[in-house]
Amino acid sequence: MTDKADWPSSLDDNELDELDRYLRAHAQEGDGRLLLDGVHGMLSALTVGPMQVLPEEWLPEILHEPFTDEDEGNRVLALLAKLNDSISAELELDAYEPILGEVETDAGMVLSAAGWCEGFSRGIDLRAGLWEKRLADDPSLMEMLGPVMALAVDEGILSAEAEFERLTEDEYDECLSQLPAVLLAVNSYWYQHPVTEAEVDAAVQHADGGERTPPRQRSGHWVH
């Protein structure tokens, strides 16, 4: 397999650091802005989702004010485009890895899917009508997303109607390890079962009358 560092569309560690620093510099505690792990989660959801979402729609979810420096702005946009492209490339080569955060615990720093799951949920929100209709009509799609849902509920990103026991460390790690397979399966699902015109029409009506819930804040460091 081609070494990941040689992929034209894959960010190297220095580029990931650069994008991470920019996002952190423009985020404030409690403002709900996505950091690198969240951006990767959102772009991952859009890549494997039911319909293409153009940059002019997802960029405002990441960038919240005009660039003060044109060169810096062009650089950030290029890094985001490259990160977006890398996801489909990694999926195609069966080499996808989620960018996860780290949180400090009594036992030290541990990997956290909170940011990635927050971003993934926001990616779904951008096509909420299509996702919700299909999830309601086809239990197999919900089943595919099981590990993502379990992590999101465990981290408080999603609320559950029934009470769930917190995942054990082994269960949490197992869900993390399944994320690449989940994305491959969901990507294949929408390719094999594309949205219908009726679903698109219903989604447009949903978007016109729906309200967005405020994002949940989280923090973490990128780990790739």
XYZ file of C-alpha atoms in Angstrom, residues 33-192:
160
model
C -16.667 26.061 17.794
C -15.246 22.901 16.299
C -11.590 22.102 16.838
C -9.596 19.799 14.570
C -11.183 16.577 15.827
C -14.654 18.061 15.383
C -13.890 19.367 11.900
C -12.674 15.907 10.897
C -15.824 14.315 12.308
C -18.081 16.718 10.444
C -16.252 16.308 7.129
C -16.328 12.530 7.631
C -20.119 12.595 8.009
C -20.454 14.750 4.894
C -18.156 12.462 2.880
C -20.189 9.323 3.609
C -23.584 11.046 3.695
C -26.583 10.911 1.372
C -25.841 13.995 -0.744
C -22.919 16.233 -1.575
C -22.549 19.286 0.654
C -20.568 22.070 -0.985
C -17.839 24.007 0.861
C -19.896 27.199 0.924
C -22.350 25.337 3.161
C -19.935 23.598 5.544
C -17.238 26.268 5.806
C -19.471 28.584 7.922
C -19.705 25.738 10.451
C -15.927 26.053 10.920
C -14.983 29.657 10.106
C -16.984 32.289 11.964
C -15.379 35.578 11.017
C -13.551 37.035 8.011
C -9.830 36.431 7.719
C -7.733 39.408 8.754
C -4.779 38.188 6.691
C -5.404 37.143 3.087
C -2.411 34.811 2.907
C -3.372 33.116 6.152
C -6.948 32.781 4.912
C -5.874 31.133 1.672
C -3.623 28.783 3.621
C -6.383 27.740 6.034
C -8.836 27.177 3.183
C -6.244 25.054 1.363
C -5.642 22.949 4.493
C -9.368 22.434 5.035
C -9.835 21.420 1.397
C -6.939 18.988 1.705
C -8.332 17.523 4.918
C -11.703 17.078 3.244
C -10.150 15.359 0.227
C -8.070 13.082 2.427
C -11.151 11.432 3.919
C -12.461 9.992 0.656
C -8.914 8.981 -0.315
C -8.409 7.116 2.963
C -11.792 5.408 2.697
C -11.022 4.306 -0.843
C -7.772 2.719 0.341
C -9.382 1.279 3.496
C -6.978 3.372 5.575
C -9.298 5.869 7.300
C -8.364 6.975 10.815
C -10.482 9.384 12.873
C -8.735 12.391 14.356
C -9.484 12.108 18.047
C -9.023 14.391 21.009
C -7.338 13.754 24.322
C -8.764 14.438 27.763
C -7.016 14.376 31.092
C -8.206 11.802 33.616
C -6.932 10.544 36.960
C -5.090 7.863 35.003
C -3.512 10.377 32.627
C -4.349 11.485 29.081
C -6.792 9.237 27.236
C -8.319 9.344 23.755
C -11.734 10.951 23.489
C -14.253 10.691 20.667
C -16.331 13.588 22.053
C -15.108 16.188 19.554
C -15.223 13.830 16.576
C -18.761 12.737 17.491
C -19.856 16.354 17.946
C -18.576 17.147 14.469
C -20.140 14.009 12.999
C -23.516 14.961 14.474
C -23.232 18.448 12.977
C -22.424 16.913 9.612
C -25.623 14.892 9.866
C -27.471 18.081 10.878
C -26.570 19.675 7.543
C -28.738 17.028 5.855
C -30.916 16.239 8.856
C -34.106 15.612 6.899
C -32.523 12.963 4.696
C -30.781 11.202 7.577
C -33.780 11.229 9.914
C -36.198 9.902 7.300
C -33.913 7.052 6.289
C -32.924 6.184 9.861
C -36.613 5.941 10.732
C -37.427 3.822 7.664
C -34.378 1.527 7.585
C -33.177 -0.025 10.874
C -30.080 -1.386 9.120
C -28.656 2.149 8.806
C -29.154 2.785 12.511
C -27.472 -0.531 13.231
C -24.474 0.438 11.091
C -24.106 3.656 13.071
C -24.271 1.771 16.381
C -20.656 2.394 17.494
C -20.890 6.115 16.657
C -24.205 6.395 18.502
C -22.814 4.540 21.524
C -19.817 6.884 21.744
C -21.973 9.973 21.213
C -24.426 8.961 23.941
C -21.565 8.037 26.284
C -19.992 11.478 25.759
C -23.289 13.319 26.150
C -23.305 14.508 22.532
C -26.599 12.725 21.886
C -29.363 12.153 24.394
C -31.053 8.755 24.662
C -34.672 8.063 25.574
C -33.616 5.183 27.816
C -30.865 5.278 30.410
C -27.626 3.608 29.379
C -24.756 2.462 31.523
C -21.499 4.189 30.683
C -19.243 2.240 28.364
C -16.384 0.393 29.982
C -12.884 1.284 28.806
C -12.784 -1.871 26.677
C -16.204 -1.141 25.164
C -15.180 2.457 24.433
C -11.959 1.324 22.758
C -13.876 -1.282 20.762
C -16.278 1.368 19.460
C -13.327 3.573 18.506
C -11.716 0.725 16.600
C -14.947 0.203 14.639
C -15.237 3.782 13.347
C -13.365 3.161 10.062
C -15.581 0.145 9.289
C -18.681 2.171 10.166
C -17.775 4.903 7.708
C -17.025 2.399 4.955
C -20.371 0.688 5.542
C -22.356 3.936 5.617
C -20.594 5.223 2.511
C -21.483 1.999 0.711
C -25.056 2.132 2.012
C -25.840 5.525 0.505
C -24.143 4.528 -2.741
C -26.317 1.407 -3.002
